[in-house]
CSV table of C-alpha atoms in Angstrom, one decimal:
chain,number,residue,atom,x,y,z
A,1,UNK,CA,0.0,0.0,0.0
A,2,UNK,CA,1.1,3.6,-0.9
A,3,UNK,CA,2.0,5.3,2.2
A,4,UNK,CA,-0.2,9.0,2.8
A,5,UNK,CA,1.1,11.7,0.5
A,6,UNK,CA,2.3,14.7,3.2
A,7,UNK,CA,3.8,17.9,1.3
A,8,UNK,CA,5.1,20.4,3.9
A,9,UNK,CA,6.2,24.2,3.0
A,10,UNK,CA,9.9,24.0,2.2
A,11,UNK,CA,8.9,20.8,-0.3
A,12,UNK,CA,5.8,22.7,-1.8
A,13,UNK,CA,8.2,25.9,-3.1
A,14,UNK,CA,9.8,23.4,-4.3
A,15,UNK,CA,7.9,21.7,-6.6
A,16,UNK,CA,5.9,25.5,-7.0
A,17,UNK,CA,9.4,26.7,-8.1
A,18,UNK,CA,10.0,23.9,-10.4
A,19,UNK,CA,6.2,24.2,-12.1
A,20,UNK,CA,7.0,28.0,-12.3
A,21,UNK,CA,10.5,27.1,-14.5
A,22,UNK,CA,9.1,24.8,-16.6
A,23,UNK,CA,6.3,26.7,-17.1
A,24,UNK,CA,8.3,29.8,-18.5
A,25,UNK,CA,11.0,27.6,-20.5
A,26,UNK,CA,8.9,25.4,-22.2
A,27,UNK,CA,6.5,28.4,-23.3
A,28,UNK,CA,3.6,26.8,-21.6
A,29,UNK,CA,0.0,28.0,-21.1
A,30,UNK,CA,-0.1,25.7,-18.0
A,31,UNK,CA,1.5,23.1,-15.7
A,32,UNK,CA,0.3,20.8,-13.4
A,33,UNK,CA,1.8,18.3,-10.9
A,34,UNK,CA,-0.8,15.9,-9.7
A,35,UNK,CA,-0.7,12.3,-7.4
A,36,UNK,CA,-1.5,9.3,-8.9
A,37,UNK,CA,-4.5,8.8,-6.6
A,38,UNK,CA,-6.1,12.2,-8.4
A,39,UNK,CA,-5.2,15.2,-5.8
A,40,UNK,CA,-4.0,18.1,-7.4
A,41,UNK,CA,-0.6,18.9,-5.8
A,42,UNK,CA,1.0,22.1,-7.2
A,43,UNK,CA,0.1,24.3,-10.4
A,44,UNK,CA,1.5,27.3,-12.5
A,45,UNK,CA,0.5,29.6,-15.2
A,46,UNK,CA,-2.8,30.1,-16.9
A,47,UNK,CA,-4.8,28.1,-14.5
A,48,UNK,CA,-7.5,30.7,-13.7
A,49,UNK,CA,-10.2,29.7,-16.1
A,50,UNK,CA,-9.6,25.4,-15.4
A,51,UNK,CA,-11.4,23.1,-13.3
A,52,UNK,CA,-8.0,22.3,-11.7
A,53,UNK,CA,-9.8,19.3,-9.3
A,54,UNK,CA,-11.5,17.9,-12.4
A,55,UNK,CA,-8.3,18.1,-14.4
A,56,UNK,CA,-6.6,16.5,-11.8
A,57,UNK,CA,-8.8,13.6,-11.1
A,58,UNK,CA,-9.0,12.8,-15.0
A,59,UNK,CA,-5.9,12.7,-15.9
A,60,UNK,CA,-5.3,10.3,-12.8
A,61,UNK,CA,-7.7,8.1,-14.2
A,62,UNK,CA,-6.2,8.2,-17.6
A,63,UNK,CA,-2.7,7.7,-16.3
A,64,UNK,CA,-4.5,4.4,-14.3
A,65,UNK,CA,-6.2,3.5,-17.6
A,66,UNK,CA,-3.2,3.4,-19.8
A,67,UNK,CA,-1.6,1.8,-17.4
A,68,UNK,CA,-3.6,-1.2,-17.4
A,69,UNK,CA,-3.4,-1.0,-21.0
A,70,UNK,CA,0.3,-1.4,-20.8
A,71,UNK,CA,0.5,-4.0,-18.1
A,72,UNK,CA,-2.3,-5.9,-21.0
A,73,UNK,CA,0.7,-5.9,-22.9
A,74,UNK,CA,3.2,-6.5,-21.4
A,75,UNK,CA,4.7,-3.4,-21.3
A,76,UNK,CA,5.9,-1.8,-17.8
A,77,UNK,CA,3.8,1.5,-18.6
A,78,UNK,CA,3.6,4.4,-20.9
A,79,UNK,CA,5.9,6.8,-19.4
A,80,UNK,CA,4.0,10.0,-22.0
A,81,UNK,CA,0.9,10.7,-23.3
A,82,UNK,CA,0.3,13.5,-25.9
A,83,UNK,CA,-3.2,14.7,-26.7
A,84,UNK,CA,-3.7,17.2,-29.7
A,85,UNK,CA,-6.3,19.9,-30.3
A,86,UNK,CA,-6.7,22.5,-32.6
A,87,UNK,CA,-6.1,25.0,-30.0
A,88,UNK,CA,-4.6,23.8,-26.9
A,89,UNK,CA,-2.0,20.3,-26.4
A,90,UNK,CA,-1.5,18.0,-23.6
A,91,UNK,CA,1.6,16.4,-22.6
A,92,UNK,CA,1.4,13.7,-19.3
A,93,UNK,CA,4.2,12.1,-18.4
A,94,UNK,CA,5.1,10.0,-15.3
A,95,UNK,CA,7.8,11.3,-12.9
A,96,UNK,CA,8.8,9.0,-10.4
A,97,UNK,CA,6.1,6.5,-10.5
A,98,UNK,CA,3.9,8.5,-8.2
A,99,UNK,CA,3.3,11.8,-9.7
A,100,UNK,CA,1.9,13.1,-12.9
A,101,UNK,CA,3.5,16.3,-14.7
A,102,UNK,CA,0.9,17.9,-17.0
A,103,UNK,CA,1.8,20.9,-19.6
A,104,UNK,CA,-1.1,22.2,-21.3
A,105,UNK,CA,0.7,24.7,-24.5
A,106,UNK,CA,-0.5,26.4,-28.3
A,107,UNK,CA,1.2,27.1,-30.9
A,108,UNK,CA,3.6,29.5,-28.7
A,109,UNK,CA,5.3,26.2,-28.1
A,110,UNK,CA,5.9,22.9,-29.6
A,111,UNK,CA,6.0,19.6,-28.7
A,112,UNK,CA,9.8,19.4,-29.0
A,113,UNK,CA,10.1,21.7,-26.2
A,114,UNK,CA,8.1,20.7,-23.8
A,115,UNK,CA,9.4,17.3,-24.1
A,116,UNK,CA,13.1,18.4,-24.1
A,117,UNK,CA,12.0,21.1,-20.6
A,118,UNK,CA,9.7,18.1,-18.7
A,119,UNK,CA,12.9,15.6,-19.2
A,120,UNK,CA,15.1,18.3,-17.2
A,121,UNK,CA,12.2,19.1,-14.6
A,122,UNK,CA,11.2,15.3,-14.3
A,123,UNK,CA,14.5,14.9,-12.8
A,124,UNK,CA,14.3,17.3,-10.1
A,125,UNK,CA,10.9,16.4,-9.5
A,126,UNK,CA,11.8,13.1,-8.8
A,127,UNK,CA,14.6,14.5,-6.9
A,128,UNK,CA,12.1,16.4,-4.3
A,129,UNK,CA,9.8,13.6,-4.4
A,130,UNK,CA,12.4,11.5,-2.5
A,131,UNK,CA,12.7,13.9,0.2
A,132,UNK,CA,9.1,13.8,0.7
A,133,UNK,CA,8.5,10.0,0.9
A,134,UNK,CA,11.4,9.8,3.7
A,135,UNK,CA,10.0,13.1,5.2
A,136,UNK,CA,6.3,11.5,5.2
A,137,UNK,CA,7.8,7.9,6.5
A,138,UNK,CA,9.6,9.7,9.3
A,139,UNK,CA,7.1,12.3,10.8
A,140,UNK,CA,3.6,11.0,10.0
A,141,UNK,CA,1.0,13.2,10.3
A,142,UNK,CA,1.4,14.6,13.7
A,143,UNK,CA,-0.7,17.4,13.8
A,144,UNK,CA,-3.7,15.1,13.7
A,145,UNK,CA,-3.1,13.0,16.5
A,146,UNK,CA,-4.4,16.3,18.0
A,147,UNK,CA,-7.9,16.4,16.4
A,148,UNK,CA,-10.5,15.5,19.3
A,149,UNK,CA,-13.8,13.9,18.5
A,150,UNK,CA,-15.1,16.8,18.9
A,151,UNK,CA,-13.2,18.6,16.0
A,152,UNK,CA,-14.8,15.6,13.4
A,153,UNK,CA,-18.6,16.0,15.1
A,154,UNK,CA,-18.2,19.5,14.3
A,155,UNK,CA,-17.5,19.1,10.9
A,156,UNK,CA,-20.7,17.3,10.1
A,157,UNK,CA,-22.5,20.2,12.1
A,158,UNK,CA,-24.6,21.3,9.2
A,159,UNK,CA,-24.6,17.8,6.9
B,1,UNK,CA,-4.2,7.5,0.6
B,2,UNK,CA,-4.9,10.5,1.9
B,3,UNK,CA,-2.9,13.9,0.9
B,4,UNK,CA,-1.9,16.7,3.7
B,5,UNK,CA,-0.5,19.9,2.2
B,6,UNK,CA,0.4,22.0,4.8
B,7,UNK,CA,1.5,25.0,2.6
B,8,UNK,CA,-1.9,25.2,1.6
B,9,UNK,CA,-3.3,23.7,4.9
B,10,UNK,CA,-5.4,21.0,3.1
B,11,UNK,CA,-6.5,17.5,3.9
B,12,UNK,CA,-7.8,15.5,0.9
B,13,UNK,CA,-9.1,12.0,1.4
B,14,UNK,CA,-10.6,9.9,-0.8
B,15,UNK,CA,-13.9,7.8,-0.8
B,16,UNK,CA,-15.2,5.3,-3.1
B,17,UNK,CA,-18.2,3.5,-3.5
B,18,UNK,CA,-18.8,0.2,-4.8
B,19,UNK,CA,-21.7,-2.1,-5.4
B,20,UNK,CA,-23.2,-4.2,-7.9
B,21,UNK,CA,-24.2,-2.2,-11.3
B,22,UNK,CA,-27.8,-0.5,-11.0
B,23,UNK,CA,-27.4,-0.4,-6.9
B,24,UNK,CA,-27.4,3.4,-6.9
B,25,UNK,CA,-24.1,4.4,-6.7
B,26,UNK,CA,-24.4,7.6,-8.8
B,27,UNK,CA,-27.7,8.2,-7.9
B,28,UNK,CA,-25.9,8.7,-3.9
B,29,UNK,CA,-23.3,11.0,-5.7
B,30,UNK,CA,-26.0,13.0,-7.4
B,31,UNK,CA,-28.5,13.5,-4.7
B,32,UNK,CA,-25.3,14.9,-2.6
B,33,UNK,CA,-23.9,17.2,-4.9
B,34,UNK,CA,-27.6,18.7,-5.5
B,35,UNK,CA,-28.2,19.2,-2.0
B,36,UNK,CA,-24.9,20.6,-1.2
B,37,UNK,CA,-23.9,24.3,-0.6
B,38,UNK,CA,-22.4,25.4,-4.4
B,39,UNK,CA,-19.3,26.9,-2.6
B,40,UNK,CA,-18.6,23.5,-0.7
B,41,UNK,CA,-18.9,21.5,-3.9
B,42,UNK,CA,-16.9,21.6,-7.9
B,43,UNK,CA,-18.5,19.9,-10.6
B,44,UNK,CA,-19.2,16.5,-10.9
B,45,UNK,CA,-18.3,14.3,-13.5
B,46,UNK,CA,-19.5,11.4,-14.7
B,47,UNK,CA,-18.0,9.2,-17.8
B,48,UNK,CA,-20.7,7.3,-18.6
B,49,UNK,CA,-21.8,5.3,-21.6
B,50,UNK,CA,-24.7,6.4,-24.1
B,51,UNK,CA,-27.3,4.5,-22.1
B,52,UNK,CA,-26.5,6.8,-18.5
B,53,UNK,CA,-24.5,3.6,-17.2
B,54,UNK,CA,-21.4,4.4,-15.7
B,55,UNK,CA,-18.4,3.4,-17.8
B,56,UNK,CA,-15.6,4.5,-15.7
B,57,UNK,CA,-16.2,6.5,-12.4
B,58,UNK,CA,-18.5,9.5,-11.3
B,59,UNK,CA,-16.3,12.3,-9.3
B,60,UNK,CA,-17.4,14.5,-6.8
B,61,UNK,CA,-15.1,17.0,-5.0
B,62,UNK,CA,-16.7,18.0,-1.5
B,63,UNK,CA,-15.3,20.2,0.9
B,64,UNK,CA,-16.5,20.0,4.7
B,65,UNK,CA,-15.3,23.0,6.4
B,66,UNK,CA,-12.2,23.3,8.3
B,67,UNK,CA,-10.3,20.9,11.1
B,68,UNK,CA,-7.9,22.2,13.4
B,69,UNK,CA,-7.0,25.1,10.8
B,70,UNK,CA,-7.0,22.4,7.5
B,71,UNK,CA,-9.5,22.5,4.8
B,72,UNK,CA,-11.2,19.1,4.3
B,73,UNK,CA,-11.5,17.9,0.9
B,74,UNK,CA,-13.7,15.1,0.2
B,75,UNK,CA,-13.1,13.2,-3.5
B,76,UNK,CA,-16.2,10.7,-4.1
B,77,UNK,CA,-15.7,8.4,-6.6
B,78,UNK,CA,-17.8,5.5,-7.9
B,79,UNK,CA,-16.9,2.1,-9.6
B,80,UNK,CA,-19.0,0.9,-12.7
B,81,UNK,CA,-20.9,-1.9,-11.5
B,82,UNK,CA,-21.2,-3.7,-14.1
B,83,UNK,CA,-19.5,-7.4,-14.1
B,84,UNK,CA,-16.9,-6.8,-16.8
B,85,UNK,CA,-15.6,-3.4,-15.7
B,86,UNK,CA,-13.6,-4.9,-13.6
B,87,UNK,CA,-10.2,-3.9,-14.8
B,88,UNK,CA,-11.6,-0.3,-14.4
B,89,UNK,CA,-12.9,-1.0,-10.7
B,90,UNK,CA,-9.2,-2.1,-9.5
B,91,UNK,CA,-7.7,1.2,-11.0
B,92,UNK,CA,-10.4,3.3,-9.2
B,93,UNK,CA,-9.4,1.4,-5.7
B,94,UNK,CA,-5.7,3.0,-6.0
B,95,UNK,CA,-5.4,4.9,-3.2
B,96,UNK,CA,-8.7,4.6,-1.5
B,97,UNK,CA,-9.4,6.1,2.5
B,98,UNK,CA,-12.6,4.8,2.6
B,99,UNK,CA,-15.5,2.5,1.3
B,100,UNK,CA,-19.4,2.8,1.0
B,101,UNK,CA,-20.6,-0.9,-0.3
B,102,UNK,CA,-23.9,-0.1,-1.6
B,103,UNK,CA,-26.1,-2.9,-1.8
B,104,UNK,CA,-29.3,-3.2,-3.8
B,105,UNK,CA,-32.4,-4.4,-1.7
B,106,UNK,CA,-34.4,-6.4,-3.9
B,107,UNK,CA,-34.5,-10.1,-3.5
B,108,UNK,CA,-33.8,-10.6,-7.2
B,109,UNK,CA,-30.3,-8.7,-7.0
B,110,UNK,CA,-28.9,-10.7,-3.7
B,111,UNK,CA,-26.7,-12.8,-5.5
B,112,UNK,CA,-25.2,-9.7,-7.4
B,113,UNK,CA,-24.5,-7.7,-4.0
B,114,UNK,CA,-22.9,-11.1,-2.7
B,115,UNK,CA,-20.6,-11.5,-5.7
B,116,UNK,CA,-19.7,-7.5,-5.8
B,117,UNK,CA,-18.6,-7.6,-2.1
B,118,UNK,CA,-16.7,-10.8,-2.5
B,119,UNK,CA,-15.3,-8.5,-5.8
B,120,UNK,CA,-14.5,-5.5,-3.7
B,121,UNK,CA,-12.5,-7.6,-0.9
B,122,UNK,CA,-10.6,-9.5,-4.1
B,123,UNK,CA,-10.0,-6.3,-5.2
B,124,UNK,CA,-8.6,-4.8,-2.4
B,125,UNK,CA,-6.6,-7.4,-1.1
B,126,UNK,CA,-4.7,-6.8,-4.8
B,127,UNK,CA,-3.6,-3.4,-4.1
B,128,UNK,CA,-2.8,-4.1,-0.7
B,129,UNK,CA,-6.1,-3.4,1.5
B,130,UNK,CA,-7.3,-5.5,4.2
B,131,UNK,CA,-11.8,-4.5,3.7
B,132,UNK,CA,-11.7,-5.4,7.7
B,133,UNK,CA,-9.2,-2.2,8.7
B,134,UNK,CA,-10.4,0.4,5.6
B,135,UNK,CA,-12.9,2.7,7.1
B,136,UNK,CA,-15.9,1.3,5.5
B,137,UNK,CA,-19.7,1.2,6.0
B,138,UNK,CA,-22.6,-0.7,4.4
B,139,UNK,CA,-25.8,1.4,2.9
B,140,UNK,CA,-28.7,-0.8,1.6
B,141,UNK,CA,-30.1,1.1,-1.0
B,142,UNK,CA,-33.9,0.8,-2.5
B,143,UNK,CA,-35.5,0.1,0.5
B,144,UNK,CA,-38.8,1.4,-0.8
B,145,UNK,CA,-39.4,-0.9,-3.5
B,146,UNK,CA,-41.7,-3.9,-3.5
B,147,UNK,CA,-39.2,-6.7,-3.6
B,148,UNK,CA,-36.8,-5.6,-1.2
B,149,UNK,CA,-35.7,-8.0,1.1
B,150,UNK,CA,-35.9,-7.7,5.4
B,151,UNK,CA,-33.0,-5.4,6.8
B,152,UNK,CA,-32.1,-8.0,8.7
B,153,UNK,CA,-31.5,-10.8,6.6
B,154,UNK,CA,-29.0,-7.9,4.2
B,155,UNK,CA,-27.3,-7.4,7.3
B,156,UNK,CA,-26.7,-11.3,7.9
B,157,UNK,CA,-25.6,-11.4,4.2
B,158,UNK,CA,-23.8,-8.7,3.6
B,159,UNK,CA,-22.4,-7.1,6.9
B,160,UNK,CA,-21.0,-10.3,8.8
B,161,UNK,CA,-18.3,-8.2,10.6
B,162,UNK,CA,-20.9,-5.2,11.4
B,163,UNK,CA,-19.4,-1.9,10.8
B,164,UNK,CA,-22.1,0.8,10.3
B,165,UNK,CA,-24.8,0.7,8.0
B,166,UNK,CA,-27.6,2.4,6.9
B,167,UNK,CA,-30.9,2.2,5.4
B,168,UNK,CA,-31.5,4.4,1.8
B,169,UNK,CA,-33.7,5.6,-1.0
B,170,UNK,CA,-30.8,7.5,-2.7
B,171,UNK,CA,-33.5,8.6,-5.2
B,172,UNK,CA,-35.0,11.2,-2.7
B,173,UNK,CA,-32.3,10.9,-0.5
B,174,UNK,CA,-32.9,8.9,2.9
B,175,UNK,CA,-29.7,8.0,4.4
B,176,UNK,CA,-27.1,9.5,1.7
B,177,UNK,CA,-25.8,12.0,4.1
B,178,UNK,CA,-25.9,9.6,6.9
B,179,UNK,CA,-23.7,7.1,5.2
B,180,UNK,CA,-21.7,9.7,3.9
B,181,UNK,CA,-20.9,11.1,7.3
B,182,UNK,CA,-20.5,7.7,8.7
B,183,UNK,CA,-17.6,6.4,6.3
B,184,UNK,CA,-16.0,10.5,6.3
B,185,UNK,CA,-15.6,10.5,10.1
B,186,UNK,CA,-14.3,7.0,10.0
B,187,UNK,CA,-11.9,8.2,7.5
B,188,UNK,CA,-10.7,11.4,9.6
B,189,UNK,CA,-10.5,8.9,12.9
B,190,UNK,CA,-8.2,7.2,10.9
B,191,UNK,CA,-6.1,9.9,10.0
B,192,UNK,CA,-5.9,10.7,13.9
B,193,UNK,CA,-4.7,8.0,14.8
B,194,UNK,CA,-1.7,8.5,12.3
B,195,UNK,CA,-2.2,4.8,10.2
């Protein structure tokens, strides 16, 4: 089993930062970082106008999809996906095996680009990645060994 | 597998429910997100085939309000019901914090709920789960139609370990929130107590 996803400040610039570079060098209209499992974890650009949960949850489910397609065939996955539109693209790719990089970018860009910027930011993706999984395995989730029973009644107060 | 950004101060969870095909499983997800607050809900989604059945999964983002300072994100999700869908279910299992089994009352679909749970626990055990420590509860669903079977006997057949369960009409609504509630706090006592 997956162990719970914990992102904490210093990590978060982090991966903001990286979004933010790849964003700008690959020419992009937007770029997205989201868990396997279909949380949105970071974003950057022109994201102002998107249903970022949707996006999120969808392109989990297509990552899942095509890769049960890939396990079908013997394959270990496929590591990129590239939709065309007439206006906007999508690129997914894997980084790490347990997040999904998204870059949504028009004809300001090109396919070429993207794929050569994501290869650079995959790697220090993966990099910060690392230091969250040993982050999450060492601390838990301390703060909520504070929540009373109270706290979770409360939050139902109006359901 | 829950998320916890604390740049953002966000807790998102995740919620699934499963149940033989034409059980109600959308129709839960659809009676919440039309009687909840616009603000404390996005869109839902539902990829579905031509005839309304689902071919995929239904989404539903829900937010609950705030714990301890963190927003509390609730994603629903249901499984297609349907018999060969199963590759899909297993996909939509990745991950899960919690599980609503939502059984269909009528005598004539008993089998069907029998073999879906046994489906769910196969399923579950494949990515790792253990049914018996998931927060999970049991809603049986159509319990206004003609044919549906005593409470009782559902509970016998279905809910041998007893967690909570809950009578429903998810058409006009009896016992979605309930159940709802149930499997979220469930979910949050979990995350208390740190996994």
């Amino acid at each position: 089993m997956n162990s719970q996803m914990v992102l904490y400040e210093e990590e978060y610039n982090l991966v903001v930062g990286i979004c933010d570079a790849l964003h700008r060098d690959a020419s992009a209209k937007a770029v997205f970082l989201v868990d396997k499992n279909g949380q949105l974890l970071a974003a950057s650009g022109e994201t102002g106008d998107l249903d970022t949960t949707s996006l999120a949850s969808l392109t989990a489910g297509n990552i899942a999809a095509t890769g049960g397609l890939a396990q079908l065939l013997g394959e270990k996955e496929f590591a990129i996906q590239f939709h065309e539109g007439e206006r906007d693209n999508v690129h997914i790719s894997l980084v790490g095996q347990r997040v999904i990089l998204v870059i949504i970018f028009d004809q300001r860009s090109s396919l070429g680009l993207v794929r050569l910027r994501v290869k650079k930011a995959s790697v220090e993706l993966a990099g910060v990645f690392e230091t969250i999984n040993a982050k999450a395995q060492e601390h838990g989730s301390t703060v909520f060994s504070e929540i009373t029973d109270d706290d979770i009644d409360n939050l139902f107060g109006d359901m | 597998m829950s998320f916890i950004n604390y740049s953002s101060r966000e807790i998102n969870c995740k919620i699934v429910y499963y149940g033989p095909g034409l059980c109600g499983k959308t129709t839960n997800l659809q009676y919440i997100y039309a009687k909840t607050n616009p603000e404390a809900k996005g869109k839902m989604i539902s990829l579905e085939t031509e005839t309304e059945r689902t071919l995929f999964f239904d989404f539903l983002p829900l937010s609950l309000g705030e714990i301890r300072g963190f927003k509390t994100r609730f994603h629903l999700y249901t499984v297609p019901g349907q018999v060969f869908y199963d590759a899909s279910r297993k996909l939509i299992l990745k991950g899960v914090d919690g599980v609503v089994f939502v059984a269909d009352s009528q005598v004539e679909r008993m089998d069907a709920n029998v073999e879906s749970l046994e489906n769910l626990r196969d399923n579950l055990r494949e990515q790792g789960y253990d049914l018996d420590k998931l927060p999970y509860v049991v809603q049986y669903n159509k319990r206004d139609l003609p044919t549906a079977v005593d409470a009782d006997y559902l509970r016998q057949a279905l809910n041998p370990t007893r967690v909570p369960d809950y009578e429903a009409v998810a058409t006009t609504g009896i016992g979605v929130f309930d159940t709802l509630k149930a499997v979220a706090k469930q979910v949050l006592i979990e995350l208390k107590r740190g996994r």
